[in-house]
Structures are given as structure tokens and as C-alpha cells.
Amino acid sequence: MIIKSIEILNFRSYYKSNIFNFCEGLNLIIGSNGDGKTTLFEAIEWLFRTDDIVKTDVKFISKKRSEELFAGDSDNVKVTMVYEHNGTEKILEKGFRFTKAYNGDITTSNYEFNLVYQDGIERDTKPGRFFEYDLPSELRKYSMFKGETNLDIFQTSNALKMLVDTFSDIKDFDAYFSFMEYATQKANQARENAQKLDKKNATQIRILSTQIENLKTELAKKNRELKNAENEVTNFTELLKNIEQSKEASKYLIAVNRRIETLESKRNEAKARIHEDYTIKLLDEMWLLMGYSKIANEYTEIVSSVDKERRRLENEHQQQLGVKKLLNKAQTDFIPLPAHVPGPQIMQEMLDEEVCKVCGRPAPKDSDPWKFMLKKLEDYKASLKVEDEEEESLYENNYIQELQKRDTILNDNLSTITKMRAKIDEEIAFYNRMYEDVKKYESNIEQELEQKKKILAQTDGLTEEQLTANYENISSWMDKKHSAQRTIDTLKRQIAAGTKQLNEYEEDLAKYAKGTTAEMYSNTWFVLNKISEAFKNAKETNKKRLLMSIEDEANAYLEKLNVDDFKGTIRILMKQQGNAEAVLVDADEARIYNPNTALKTTQFMSILFAISKLSTLKKEKKYPLIFDAPTSSFATAKESEFFNVISKLDKQVIIVTKSFLIEDKAGNTVVDKEKVDSINGNVFRIEKLKPFDDKKLSTIQTVISKL
């Protein structure tokens, strides 16, 4: 089967008629994101469906075409493929009509799915389901692939059975199996009925028959246990396979999480040491005091000046009142210090140290200067006592005394206040260090989170929880798998021994049939039983041969797709319950658990090419391979090499890809013409017609150009 052309009419972004003309070799369809690559693949998928489950869908209709219709107008959605099969040109077409109602709703009708046989001017139209004969649905599973993750045909549980049924004659044995089981059962029943008539050996026959039935029951039980144990091994093998594929990622992820946890703890600790009100604290308690020395001196001078003036005025007032306690005018040539200046602390300090800190002269204890200071201190203390009678004063309040007390206190602590700058600098430096530490920790956390994203992005869809759980549970799973495997080994030995014993019982029973009417039935049962065993062995042998032939062809393709690169060897492993798995092994047959994505892609593609070749040999027909973005993980050099190899295969291949696109100097996305020219085959470019509104779907239209 060779696809000659595909026409897409009003299917989503493919507005009106759009035609691809394909060659028999490689056909590349290059487009950027949103240009219509996947839409093309899905249009072909829809066309190829012969079950009619999905007939019409308004989602298929071109938004641009539907919006430009007037109320009551109609148009068609259609996908048409012209292909050649067995020397006959055929046309497969599927479509429906859509109509725009007066309220703007779109309705669909007139669904058609036809297969037209073209013979010159003669046309023979049949239902589209007849396409099933040209490209059976079981072969389509090995012909169309969307993305890299769907290339592994063995990822479904029934893949091996479908493969065997499709490409081998084993399924033809099923009818024989059914007949042989029926015939063997009837022969055995006839033998038993005949032997029941043997009165001479009735006891021995009854004992052997009972032993045979009991042993069969026991063997059936052990086979059920064996199947359960095999299921356990399969389940734990799958779990462990995920771990094997990602145990390094799990280990790195756990290490990263621990580092993140440590960094977050340190960051939070640093944040806790930064008080949110520390700037206010500095402003209220420290900043205003940093230049206080100069202000304090000025404050002292002002208070002193005001105090002197006040006392002078008070003296004058008292003289005028004739206050006896005040010195007469002759004795007031100077204005004495107030009683509380110097402060009581300083006065006591001068008495203790026997020195006047006002004039700097010594004042030995009990000397006149010392006694003067003592009287001064006592006068101050006496001034604090409430007098029984208040003398008339010039000033109603004595606020100057409060100002002088504050001046005294501040001057006593002036040296401490002047050192505040150093404390402020220390505070600022400390908090700056804390902020720098927080920034450093947050930067490191960001780096670790990026590393974490990379790890999770490379673990084949496993979540962080799965990776962590897998790593933590690996020991338990391995123990359970080994336990189940030991159970399997034990059961197999027991089943083998039981089967041997059963055969011996059967042989003993057959001996009693000799010379009796049961001998013929016994011999018939024996022959039929051997034939059944032969069929079973032949089925397994043919299955192994099929897989070996796929392996051989796949490795030949793998060699071509990975020239001058590591490739390994493809092996298809039989698993429990009739499943299989395609793996890569090293030269020593050790399994390669973590091949890079590009190698895995070429591995699975090689198997597909091998199956495609096998289908050609088996069915004597060729089938195209259609891929949507199968090489997204390939490096640029690998892509060019890969597509060149594909173009030389004796196979029609249609690949939808965003490869070979680069940015020009103006920042526009363009095709790398040099690399495209090196491709041997048809190359198409699909892109959105410009200009378009990136927020309005009805402006999006895919256009095709052949390069």
C-alpha cells in the first residue's frame, strides 16, 4: 500500500482544500508549534477508523470557514486519501456536511465514508469499512505512532498476543487445540468407563483412579499458586524496573530534597534573627543620639544661661522683698551655682575622692573646701524637703530644675551615648549579614529547585512522590520479589515431580487395560495426549522463532540508525502471563536500564521497521509508517543522520516534525534550507498564514508549501 496523496478540506486549521502529494520513500512535513502537525496526524487517524464510532464532531470543523458562513449556508469537512494497493488505485474518503443556523449554532449531517475503486474511467464505490482489508486494524497498530512515548509496542499487556496472532500461524492452532482437548477428554472418559467393567482389577484401578484425580486436583492448585506467584514477580519486576530506570534520579532527588530542607532551615533561622522593627528601633533608640554630644553641649549652655538669668531675677526679687535668707547686695557680686549643680552623684564622688572636680583643686577630708562641698550636698538634700511655709517666689513653677536634672543625667551618660555609633554600625553590619545570608540561601534553594526540575523531567513521567517512595521501598520490593521467585522455583519442582508421578500413575493404569476392551481406548487417549503436547510445544517454538526474527531484523535497523554511536543489542524478553518487553543489552548480555531518549527512540523504531518488513514478507504487502514528532529528543546532528537513513529504507514513511527549523537574524522561524536539501525525499512546510490574531481561533489557517 502506497499513499499517493491526502486532501484535507475544512478540518480544523486546514481551511478549504489542502493537498499533500507523497512519494514512495520519506515524506517530511515540517511545522512549528500550533502550525497543524498534530491536526494532520489526527485527520489521518479519523480517516483510517473503520469502526464508525467517531463519525461527526463539530470540533473537526474549520473555525475560520464556519464563521464566514451566512445563516443557512453549508459546507463540507472531508479527508480524502488516494492510494495504490495490489496494483489498483483506490480513493478512501470520509466526510460530513455542516450548516450554520440563524442563531449561529453549527449542525452536522450527511456523514459519508466510502472506498472508491478506480479502474480507468470505471469507479466502483463500496463502504469505507472495506478499507479494513487493505490496512487491517491490527496492522495499523504497527503503522501509526504519535510522539516518542508511544513507539514501544510492548507497553500494552496484550501486545505480544496481537503480534503473534498477526504475524504467525500460531492462532491457526487454536481450532486444533480445542478439538484435541475435546478428543482427549472423551478418550479418557471412554477408557475409564471400559476399565470399570474390569472386575478382576477393580480395586487397583479404583485406587489408581483416585490417586490420579487427587494428584490432578493438587497439580491444579499448585498451578494456580504458581500463576499468583508469577503475577507477584511481574508486579514487583515492573516496580523495580521503574526504580532501576530511575534509582539514580531517586538518589539525586532525595539528596536534593535534603539540601533544600537544610537550606530552608538556615534561611528561616537567618530570617528569625532579623527583627522587622529593627530600623524603627535604631531610629527611636539610636539614630537620634548619634550626634548628641554636640547637641548636649549646646543644651547645657542654654539651660545654664537660662538658669543664671532666672537666679539673677530671683535675687533681685528677693532683695526687693527683703528676704533675710538671701545675701545682701554687697555679697552678691557673683551668682552662686544652684544647690543641685553639680549633681548629687558627682558631689558625693568629689567628697569620696577628696578633690573638687569643678576647679580641679584637692579637697582633703575635713578641710574647708571639703566641708564646703559637704554643706553643698546637704543643702541640695535639704532643698528636696517640703518646707512648711513657702516663701513668695518670682516664679510660680520651678521647671528649670527639671531641665537641669535632665542635663545632669545626660551629661553623666554622655560618654556612653557617644559610643552609640559603634553599636549602630554593629547592628547594621549584623542585619546586613543576615540579609546577605538569606539571599545566598534563597539563591542556593533556587539552584537546587532547578536541579530538582531537571531530575523530575528526566524520569519518564514519574512523580516526585513515586520516585521517593520507590527508592524507600526498593528493599521491601526486592525481598518480596525474591520470595515469590523462590516460591515459583519450589512450585515448578513440585509440579514437575507431580506431573512425573501422574504419568507413572497413568502408565500403571494403562497396564491394567492390556488384554481388555479398555486397551483401545487407553491407546487412543495416549496418542491424543501426545499430539496435544506436540501442539503446545510447536506453539511455543513458533512464538520464539517469531521474536528471534524480529530481533534480528530490528538489530540490523538499529545498526543503520546509530552509525558511529553506541547502540547495544535489542532483545525481546518473554515475561509472565504471555507478555513481552523490548530491552537493550550490552555485549555481555547485561541489561542497559537507562539508555538516552534518542537511543530508546531508535530502538523502538527499529522494532517497528522490523515488524513492517515482517508484515511485507508475511502478507506480501507493504504498509506505510506514519509518525507524529518521533524525534523531539534528537540532537540536530542526530536528526539529519536519522532522516537520511530513513530515506534510504525500502519503506514509505510519513513523518510530521518540527525539526529543521531555525531562527533568522530578524528572529523569524525559517527552514534550515541546507539541511533540508540534504534529505532524500519529499519535504513540506506547513505554517500559519500571516497575519493572524493569536487570541482568535477563526484567524488561524494552515498553509502548505513543498520545499
XYZ file of C-alpha atoms in Angstrom:
707
model
C 0.000 0.000 0.000
C 1.415 3.348 -1.065
C -0.255 6.633 -0.145
C -0.173 8.942 -3.168
C -1.973 11.970 -1.750
C -4.071 13.221 1.122
C -6.524 16.097 0.783
C -7.882 17.822 3.880
C -10.952 20.018 3.491
C -12.092 22.374 6.289
C -10.662 20.123 9.001
C -9.815 22.419 11.919
C -6.918 24.695 10.916
C -6.917 23.298 7.355
C -9.217 25.888 5.767
C -10.820 24.846 2.459
C -8.779 22.405 0.333
C -5.210 21.404 1.270
C -3.315 18.652 -0.586
C -0.161 16.676 0.235
C 1.346 14.669 -2.648
C 3.592 11.932 -1.260
C 6.434 9.878 -2.715
C 7.110 6.198 -2.027
C 10.077 6.908 0.289
C 10.495 9.520 3.007
C 7.963 12.340 3.325
C 8.742 15.075 5.858
C 6.131 17.582 6.983
C 7.840 20.362 8.918
C 5.951 22.771 11.123
C 6.351 24.752 14.317
C 4.104 24.518 17.371
C 0.485 25.266 16.502
C 1.055 25.056 12.739
C -1.150 21.979 12.212
C 1.195 18.984 12.559
C -0.923 17.095 15.070
C -4.112 18.112 13.259
C -2.795 16.390 10.110
C -1.996 13.224 12.067
C -5.430 13.222 13.726
C -7.159 13.785 10.382
C -5.447 10.634 9.043
C -6.360 8.751 12.238
C -10.010 9.730 11.777
C -9.958 8.717 8.103
C -8.440 5.296 8.861
C -11.022 4.354 11.514
C -13.344 1.709 10.101
C -15.495 1.210 13.214
C -17.590 4.369 12.634
C -17.502 5.139 16.371
C -16.440 8.734 15.697
C -18.498 9.941 12.757
C -19.045 13.674 13.026
C -17.757 16.196 15.512
C -18.101 19.974 15.454
C -14.550 20.106 16.821
C -13.345 18.913 13.402
C -14.872 21.911 11.607
C -12.653 24.794 10.477
C -13.450 27.723 12.745
C -12.468 30.150 10.034
C -14.794 28.553 7.490
C -17.756 28.238 9.872
C -17.533 31.881 10.971
C -17.553 33.231 7.423
C -20.718 31.311 6.528
C -24.010 33.166 6.426
C -27.033 31.802 8.277
C -28.397 28.826 6.398
C -25.184 28.241 4.424
C -23.407 24.878 4.419
C -20.045 23.381 3.552
C -18.194 20.091 3.994
C -15.489 18.586 6.183
C -13.674 15.865 4.266
C -10.433 13.891 4.358
C -9.546 12.055 1.151
C -6.665 9.672 0.513
C -5.595 8.348 -2.881
C -3.531 5.181 -2.557
C -2.413 2.226 -4.563
C -2.872 -1.335 -3.309
C -2.158 -4.547 -5.187
C -1.855 -2.603 -8.417
C -5.246 -0.922 -8.011
C -5.710 2.769 -7.323
C -8.278 3.476 -4.649
C -9.766 6.535 -3.001
C -10.753 6.495 0.668
C -12.877 9.433 1.694
C -14.684 10.346 4.887
C -16.677 13.498 5.492
C -19.851 15.237 6.590
C -21.771 18.402 5.938
C -22.086 21.291 8.392
C -24.678 24.058 8.380
C -24.818 27.387 10.179
C -28.135 28.131 11.887
C -29.652 31.599 12.298
C -28.620 31.676 15.967
C -25.028 30.878 14.982
C -25.079 27.213 16.057
C -23.443 24.632 13.806
C -25.176 21.362 12.976
C -23.755 18.340 11.158
C -25.350 15.919 8.697
C -24.760 13.684 5.667
C -21.917 11.595 7.087
C -20.219 9.550 4.373
C -17.414 7.013 4.451
C -16.614 5.436 1.120
C -13.915 3.413 -0.604
C -13.769 4.015 -4.358
C -12.019 1.552 -6.669
C -10.567 3.475 -9.606
C -10.022 1.457 -12.794
C -9.547 3.882 -15.637
C -12.828 5.694 -16.005
C -14.668 2.986 -14.098
C -15.466 3.703 -10.460
C -16.782 1.158 -8.004
C -17.879 2.599 -4.664
C -18.049 0.465 -1.532
C -18.492 1.268 2.179
C -15.362 2.639 3.833
C -15.155 -0.325 6.186
C -13.743 -2.346 3.264
C -10.503 -0.406 3.855
C -10.018 -2.922 6.658
C -8.965 -5.463 4.034
C -6.229 -3.178 2.695
C -4.883 -1.961 6.038
C -6.262 -4.149 8.843
C -6.735 -2.524 12.220
C -4.211 -4.913 13.791
C -1.572 -3.651 11.329
C -2.489 -0.016 11.957
C -1.219 -0.542 15.484
C 2.226 -1.008 13.903
C 1.820 1.772 11.327
C 0.752 4.963 13.135
C 2.547 6.432 16.139
C 2.022 9.700 17.971
C 5.072 11.053 19.804
C 8.117 9.222 21.154
C 6.398 7.691 24.169
C 4.010 5.593 22.049
C 6.682 3.909 19.929
C 7.069 0.982 22.331
C 4.550 -1.558 21.030
C 5.112 -3.861 24.020
C 3.858 -1.376 26.604
C 0.322 -2.837 26.401
C -0.416 -6.148 28.101
C -1.849 -7.896 25.004
C 0.830 -6.654 22.583
C 2.656 -9.968 22.283
C -0.541 -11.934 21.641
C -1.602 -9.482 18.954
C 1.839 -9.640 17.376
C 1.857 -13.422 17.368
C -1.714 -13.658 16.075
C -0.989 -11.155 13.305
C 2.352 -12.377 12.011
C 2.447 -16.105 12.749
C 0.330 -19.180 12.094
C 0.057 -19.967 15.786
C -3.507 -18.723 16.045
C -4.441 -21.355 13.440
C -3.561 -23.936 16.077
C -6.393 -22.786 18.334
C -9.005 -24.800 16.493
C -6.799 -27.893 16.756
C -6.237 -27.244 20.457
C -9.957 -27.137 21.101
C -10.528 -30.349 19.156
C -7.615 -32.156 20.814
C -8.789 -31.164 24.294
C -12.271 -32.433 23.470
C -10.977 -35.660 21.896
C -8.528 -36.343 24.729
C -11.245 -35.802 27.325
C -13.647 -38.128 25.519
C -10.950 -40.807 25.053
C -10.104 -40.652 28.739
C -13.759 -40.911 29.698
C -14.221 -43.927 27.395
C -11.151 -45.575 28.885
C -12.424 -45.058 32.424
C -15.869 -46.454 31.550
C -14.294 -49.529 29.945
C -11.981 -50.180 32.874
C -14.854 -50.042 35.332
C -16.031 -53.293 33.769
C -12.791 -54.993 34.786
C -13.928 -56.853 37.926
C -10.594 -58.625 38.405
C -8.546 -55.440 38.839
C -11.334 -53.208 40.122
C -9.620 -52.448 43.441
C -6.245 -51.476 41.905
C -7.972 -49.469 39.167
C -10.112 -47.613 41.749
C -7.020 -46.817 43.861
C -5.052 -45.546 40.838
C -8.032 -43.533 39.565
C -8.425 -41.930 42.975
C -4.699 -41.184 43.139
C -4.819 -39.682 39.633
C -7.804 -37.466 40.469
C -6.255 -36.311 43.766
C -2.951 -35.595 42.058
C -4.678 -33.661 39.269
C -6.507 -31.600 41.894
C -3.232 -30.943 43.719
C -1.451 -30.018 40.482
C -4.278 -27.642 39.539
C -3.956 -25.980 42.942
C -0.191 -25.661 42.571
C -0.601 -24.227 39.075
C -2.935 -21.568 40.489
C -0.367 -20.800 43.200
C 2.315 -20.675 40.516
C 0.284 -18.196 38.496
C -0.240 -15.997 41.569
C 3.477 -16.108 42.369
C 4.304 -15.253 38.758
C 1.903 -12.310 38.956
C 3.712 -11.121 42.095
C 7.081 -11.386 40.364
C 5.692 -9.486 37.363
C 4.298 -6.716 39.563
C 7.450 -6.335 41.626
C 9.605 -6.580 38.495
C 7.690 -3.668 36.989
C 8.103 -1.656 40.172
C 11.785 -2.491 40.346
C 12.198 -1.744 36.660
C 10.917 1.763 37.315
C 13.410 2.031 40.145
C 16.230 0.631 38.018
C 15.405 3.189 35.385
C 15.277 5.987 37.898
C 17.147 4.880 41.020
C 19.957 7.331 40.262
C 17.348 10.042 39.817
C 15.703 8.914 43.067
C 19.020 9.064 44.896
C 19.781 12.515 43.482
C 16.242 13.690 44.215
C 16.458 12.632 47.851
C 19.868 14.317 48.168
C 18.483 17.489 46.572
C 15.454 17.466 48.881
C 17.718 17.114 51.898
C 19.869 20.014 50.718
C 16.753 22.113 50.111
C 15.477 21.246 53.592
C 18.813 22.242 55.166
C 18.997 25.482 53.167
C 15.411 26.410 54.042
C 16.117 25.771 57.716
C 19.190 28.014 57.619
C 17.301 30.673 55.685
C 14.435 30.641 58.198
C 16.912 30.820 61.069
C 18.571 33.866 59.481
C 15.174 35.483 58.899
C 14.215 34.884 62.544
C 17.269 36.860 63.668
C 16.125 39.849 61.645
C 13.555 41.809 63.638
C 11.047 43.538 61.425
C 11.124 46.665 63.629
C 14.874 46.916 63.862
C 15.012 50.062 61.684
C 12.424 51.743 63.904
C 14.383 50.623 66.932
C 17.529 52.189 65.555
C 15.662 55.383 64.709
C 13.949 55.664 68.073
C 16.734 54.490 70.337
C 19.961 55.116 68.497
C 19.924 57.306 65.426
C 18.669 60.400 67.252
C 21.505 60.005 69.770
C 24.360 59.549 67.301
C 25.148 63.294 67.116
C 24.029 64.022 70.620
C 27.392 65.152 72.042
C 27.291 68.456 70.219
C 23.600 68.918 70.920
C 24.122 68.069 74.624
C 26.796 70.770 74.983
C 24.534 73.313 73.357
C 21.673 72.176 75.571
C 23.857 72.604 78.691
C 24.846 76.116 77.667
C 21.238 77.140 77.057
C 19.987 75.650 80.323
C 22.860 77.242 82.237
C 22.220 80.630 80.661
C 18.513 80.460 81.399
C 19.219 79.316 84.957
C 21.621 82.169 85.610
C 19.165 84.677 84.300
C 16.407 83.164 86.398
C 18.508 83.256 89.573
C 19.551 86.814 88.910
C 15.973 87.847 88.540
C 15.020 85.812 91.610
C 17.766 87.507 93.648
C 16.556 90.887 92.617
C 13.036 89.905 93.507
C 14.046 88.556 96.912
C 16.091 91.672 97.688
C 13.180 93.789 96.860
C 11.097 91.673 99.209
C 13.833 91.889 101.837
C 14.173 88.206 102.160
C 16.552 87.644 105.088
C 17.960 84.375 103.938
C 19.472 85.825 100.801
C 22.816 87.530 100.802
C 22.735 91.264 100.730
C 23.612 93.036 97.530
C 27.188 93.513 98.599
C 27.591 89.802 98.935
C 26.029 89.090 95.566
C 28.777 90.255 93.264
C 28.710 86.726 91.839
C 25.839 84.353 91.132
C 26.309 81.118 93.084
C 25.621 77.745 91.486
C 22.249 76.199 92.226
C 22.075 73.685 95.053
C 21.805 70.655 92.746
C 24.774 71.597 90.496
C 26.982 69.671 90.267
C 24.630 66.716 90.671
C 24.460 64.717 93.907
C 26.315 61.768 92.355
C 29.191 63.999 91.257
C 29.195 65.830 94.653
C 29.421 62.503 96.509
C 32.164 61.362 94.103
C 34.191 64.561 94.845
C 33.825 64.015 98.609
C 34.919 60.405 98.302
C 37.908 61.241 96.097
C 38.719 64.469 98.102
C 39.029 66.625 95.030
C 36.945 69.465 93.573
C 36.112 68.472 90.006
C 34.793 71.952 89.310
C 38.100 73.770 89.855
C 40.353 70.713 89.869
C 41.944 71.508 93.304
C 42.498 68.941 96.104
C 39.962 68.965 98.960
C 41.285 66.793 101.814
C 38.731 65.417 104.158
C 37.602 67.885 106.878
C 39.370 70.765 105.094
C 37.370 73.962 104.374
C 36.872 73.067 100.650
C 35.769 69.556 101.649
C 33.361 70.940 104.255
C 32.061 73.419 101.680
C 31.242 70.578 99.285
C 29.659 68.598 102.121
C 27.462 71.571 103.022
C 26.619 71.976 99.351
C 25.429 68.358 99.199
C 23.442 68.750 102.419
C 21.862 71.962 101.118
C 20.803 70.061 97.994
C 19.267 67.294 100.046
C 17.534 69.864 102.264
C 16.151 71.571 99.161
C 14.347 68.358 98.303
C 12.311 68.523 101.549
C 8.966 70.226 101.525
C 9.043 73.407 103.557
C 6.262 74.059 106.000
C 5.934 77.538 104.703
C 6.592 78.512 101.125
C 8.348 81.720 100.513
C 6.956 84.054 97.982
C 8.861 83.499 94.742
C 9.107 85.334 91.457
C 8.333 82.097 89.586
C 5.275 80.037 90.263
C 6.903 76.827 88.916
C 10.443 75.552 89.032
C 10.781 73.904 85.576
C 14.392 74.962 85.262
C 15.270 72.460 87.949
C 13.785 69.626 85.822
C 15.807 70.792 82.848
C 18.963 70.922 84.954
C 18.333 67.427 86.327
C 17.947 66.057 82.766
C 21.101 67.922 81.775
C 22.926 66.329 84.684
C 21.704 62.819 83.818
C 22.552 63.166 80.129
C 25.984 64.608 80.838
C 26.673 61.792 83.295
C 25.884 59.309 80.434
C 27.407 61.342 77.624
C 30.387 59.037 77.180
C 28.072 56.042 76.773
C 25.868 57.886 74.283
C 28.828 58.997 72.184
C 29.783 55.339 71.766
C 26.390 54.615 70.222
C 27.743 54.967 66.677
C 29.798 51.800 67.061
C 26.759 49.907 68.327
C 24.672 51.178 65.433
C 27.365 50.149 62.956
C 27.462 46.712 64.547
C 23.686 46.402 64.387
C 23.613 47.438 60.717
C 26.510 45.135 59.840
C 24.829 42.212 61.611
C 21.498 42.658 59.873
C 23.222 43.184 56.537
C 24.991 39.864 57.073
C 21.672 38.234 57.879
C 20.103 39.663 54.732
C 23.063 38.521 52.637
C 22.792 35.061 54.190
C 19.076 34.950 53.373
C 19.783 35.972 49.756
C 22.544 33.382 49.494
C 20.314 30.635 50.897
C 17.446 31.616 48.600
C 19.785 31.640 45.597
C 21.066 28.185 46.534
C 17.491 26.966 47.049
C 16.579 28.227 43.571
C 19.528 26.338 42.094
C 18.515 23.168 43.917
C 14.903 23.567 42.759
C 16.120 23.894 39.155
C 18.160 20.734 39.624
C 15.077 19.073 41.060
C 13.037 20.059 37.990
C 15.684 18.576 35.693
C 15.665 15.310 37.652
C 11.870 15.061 37.545
C 11.836 15.969 33.839
C 14.101 13.024 33.015
C 12.288 10.262 34.874
C 9.733 9.158 32.289
C 6.714 10.732 33.932
C 7.318 9.506 37.468
C 6.227 11.976 40.106
C 8.431 13.107 42.946
C 6.329 11.076 45.381
C 6.743 7.958 43.241
C 10.498 8.430 42.978
C 10.890 8.918 46.697
C 8.550 6.039 47.535
C 10.275 3.767 45.030
C 13.669 4.489 46.487
C 12.471 3.978 50.033
C 10.622 0.741 49.180
C 13.239 -0.894 46.959
C 14.494 -3.190 49.719
C 10.979 -4.383 50.551
C 10.092 -4.967 46.904
C 13.292 -6.866 46.213
C 12.686 -9.118 49.213
C 9.118 -9.795 48.109
C 10.177 -10.465 44.532
C 12.902 -12.885 45.652
C 10.439 -14.592 47.985
C 7.922 -15.002 45.141
C 10.695 -16.234 42.847
C 11.723 -18.857 45.396
C 8.074 -19.889 45.644
C 7.944 -20.237 41.851
C 11.064 -22.393 41.812
C 9.637 -24.615 44.554
C 6.244 -24.903 42.852
C 7.813 -25.713 39.497
C 9.821 -28.535 41.075
C 6.709 -29.794 42.841
C 4.644 -29.565 39.639
C 7.362 -31.356 37.663
C 7.548 -34.101 40.283
C 3.748 -34.304 40.436
C 3.486 -34.471 36.637
C 6.058 -37.269 36.571
C 4.107 -39.100 39.260
C 0.881 -38.528 37.328
C 2.427 -40.031 34.191
C 3.532 -43.049 36.206
C 0.005 -43.494 37.573
C -1.371 -43.181 34.047
C 1.109 -45.773 32.785
C 0.217 -48.115 35.638
C -3.447 -47.664 34.877
C -2.808 -48.371 31.190
C -1.157 -51.684 32.095
C -4.428 -52.917 33.553
C -6.105 -52.101 30.233
C -3.948 -54.542 28.260
C -5.841 -57.542 27.027
C -9.195 -55.923 27.858
C -11.747 -53.887 25.921
C -10.266 -50.733 27.527
C -6.904 -51.209 25.733
C -8.060 -49.500 22.522
C -9.439 -46.502 24.439
C -6.257 -46.277 26.502
C -4.053 -46.299 23.400
C -6.290 -43.680 21.751
C -6.073 -41.429 24.808
C -2.274 -41.870 24.930
C -1.844 -40.861 21.246
C -4.192 -37.876 21.518
C -2.441 -36.687 24.659
C 0.953 -36.822 22.909
C -0.435 -34.893 19.934
C -1.752 -32.178 22.295
C 1.684 -31.880 23.903
C 3.238 -31.620 20.454
C 0.886 -28.768 19.541
C 1.773 -26.908 22.731
C 5.497 -27.290 22.095
C 5.099 -26.234 18.464
C 3.209 -23.113 19.521
C 5.934 -22.053 21.937
C 8.653 -22.841 19.385
C 6.954 -20.771 16.680
C 6.483 -17.879 19.098
C 10.188 -17.900 19.970
C 11.150 -18.077 16.298
C 8.920 -15.089 15.532
C 10.508 -12.993 18.285
C 14.007 -14.036 17.220
C 13.300 -13.000 13.621
C 12.033 -9.608 14.848
C 15.169 -9.253 16.981
C 17.463 -9.982 14.034
C 15.756 -7.503 11.720
C 15.466 -4.871 14.448
C 19.190 -5.051 15.250
C 20.011 -4.615 11.563
C 17.954 -1.399 11.515
C 19.429 -0.302 14.854
C 22.882 -0.580 13.288
C 21.844 1.704 10.425
C 20.154 4.262 12.673
C 23.133 4.590 15.056
C 26.180 4.676 12.833
C 29.347 5.618 14.781
C 27.349 5.694 18.003
C 26.704 3.336 20.912
C 23.704 1.158 20.212
C 23.746 -2.075 22.213
C 21.641 -5.054 21.115
C 17.858 -5.416 21.101
C 16.397 -8.367 22.974
C 12.691 -9.233 23.244
C 12.174 -10.890 26.622
C 9.285 -13.218 27.383
C 7.534 -12.295 30.631
C 4.920 -13.846 32.836
C 1.331 -14.230 31.568
C 2.419 -14.214 27.938
C 3.686 -10.619 27.892
C 6.973 -9.385 26.436
C 9.381 -6.480 26.790
C 11.893 -4.996 24.348
C 15.179 -4.096 26.055
C 18.739 -3.156 25.172
C 21.652 -5.277 26.377
C 25.390 -4.764 26.432
C 27.946 -7.067 24.830
C 27.920 -9.269 27.964
C 24.090 -9.504 27.774
C 23.744 -7.215 30.821
C 20.623 -5.103 30.545
C 21.010 -1.372 29.856
C 18.380 0.205 32.077
C 18.821 3.884 31.274
C 19.551 4.419 27.563
C 19.230 8.029 26.476
C 15.938 9.037 24.893
C 17.354 9.192 21.355
C 18.699 5.632 21.660
C 15.372 4.393 23.053
C 13.578 6.040 20.128
C 15.815 4.355 17.553
C 15.424 1.059 19.450
C 11.621 1.159 19.229
C 11.667 2.438 15.645
C 13.979 -0.414 14.652
C 11.449 -2.894 16.044
C 8.667 -1.148 14.103
C 10.685 -1.297 10.885
C 11.379 -4.976 11.554
C 7.670 -5.708 12.083
C 6.839 -3.695 8.977
C 9.284 -5.780 6.964
C 7.867 -8.924 8.536
C 4.367 -7.858 7.524
C 5.589 -7.351 3.967
C 7.039 -10.863 3.880
C 4.086 -12.434 5.648
C 1.279 -10.591 3.902
C 3.280 -9.952 0.738
C 2.245 -6.304 1.013
C 3.918 -3.075 2.028
C 2.407 -0.674 4.523
C 3.385 2.938 5.231
C 4.661 4.131 8.595
C 3.223 7.420 9.872
C 4.838 9.255 12.802
C 3.953 12.434 14.680
C 7.034 14.080 16.289
C 9.063 10.890 16.873
C 12.458 12.595 17.185
C 11.857 15.513 19.534
C 14.714 14.359 21.802
C 17.292 14.103 18.987
C 20.208 16.487 18.710
C 20.461 18.401 15.422
C 23.254 16.231 14.030
C 21.413 13.067 15.075
C 18.255 14.240 13.322
C 19.952 14.798 9.984
C 21.664 11.406 10.194
C 18.427 9.728 11.232
C 16.305 11.181 8.413
C 18.944 10.352 5.821
C 18.932 6.712 6.959
C 15.125 6.610 6.914
C 15.048 7.995 3.377
C 17.148 5.040 2.175
C 14.851 2.387 3.625
C 12.621 0.446 1.270
C 9.596 1.812 3.036
C 7.127 4.679 2.666
C 7.476 6.813 5.773
C 5.491 9.954 6.598
C 6.936 11.970 9.494
C 5.364 15.098 10.944
C 8.063 17.040 12.791
C 9.281 20.439 13.948
C 12.870 19.580 13.077
C 14.936 21.660 10.619
C 13.504 24.971 11.881
C 15.857 27.778 12.899
C 15.629 31.490 13.671
C 16.935 34.021 11.146
C 18.605 37.298 12.059
C 15.228 39.013 12.327
C 14.020 36.430 14.840
C 11.638 34.726 12.397
C 11.270 30.932 12.336
C 12.544 29.624 8.997
C 13.532 26.290 7.486
C 17.215 25.333 7.542
C 17.477 25.045 3.749
C 20.937 23.483 3.745
C 19.819 20.569 5.907
C 16.514 20.167 4.100
C 18.328 19.958 0.754
C 20.325 17.014 2.107
C 17.138 14.987 2.685
C 16.301 12.411 0.033
C 12.523 12.569 -0.250
C 9.577 14.960 -0.266
C 9.681 17.833 2.218
C 6.688 20.037 3.028
C 6.460 23.143 5.169
C 3.219 23.863 6.985
C 2.710 27.140 8.819
C 0.064 29.565 9.994
C -0.990 32.076 7.372
C 0.019 35.584 8.451
C -1.249 37.885 9.749
C -3.387 36.200 12.389
C -4.871 37.096 15.759
C -3.218 34.935 18.416
C -6.362 35.223 20.548
C -8.881 34.420 17.813
C -9.051 30.836 16.514
C -11.041 31.835 13.432
C -7.970 33.661 12.065
C -5.779 30.541 12.150
C -5.229 28.845 8.793
C -2.601 26.233 7.917
C -0.951 26.645 4.516
C 1.231 24.062 2.754
C 4.293 24.638 0.629
C 6.513 21.974 -0.922
C 10.232 22.622 -0.456
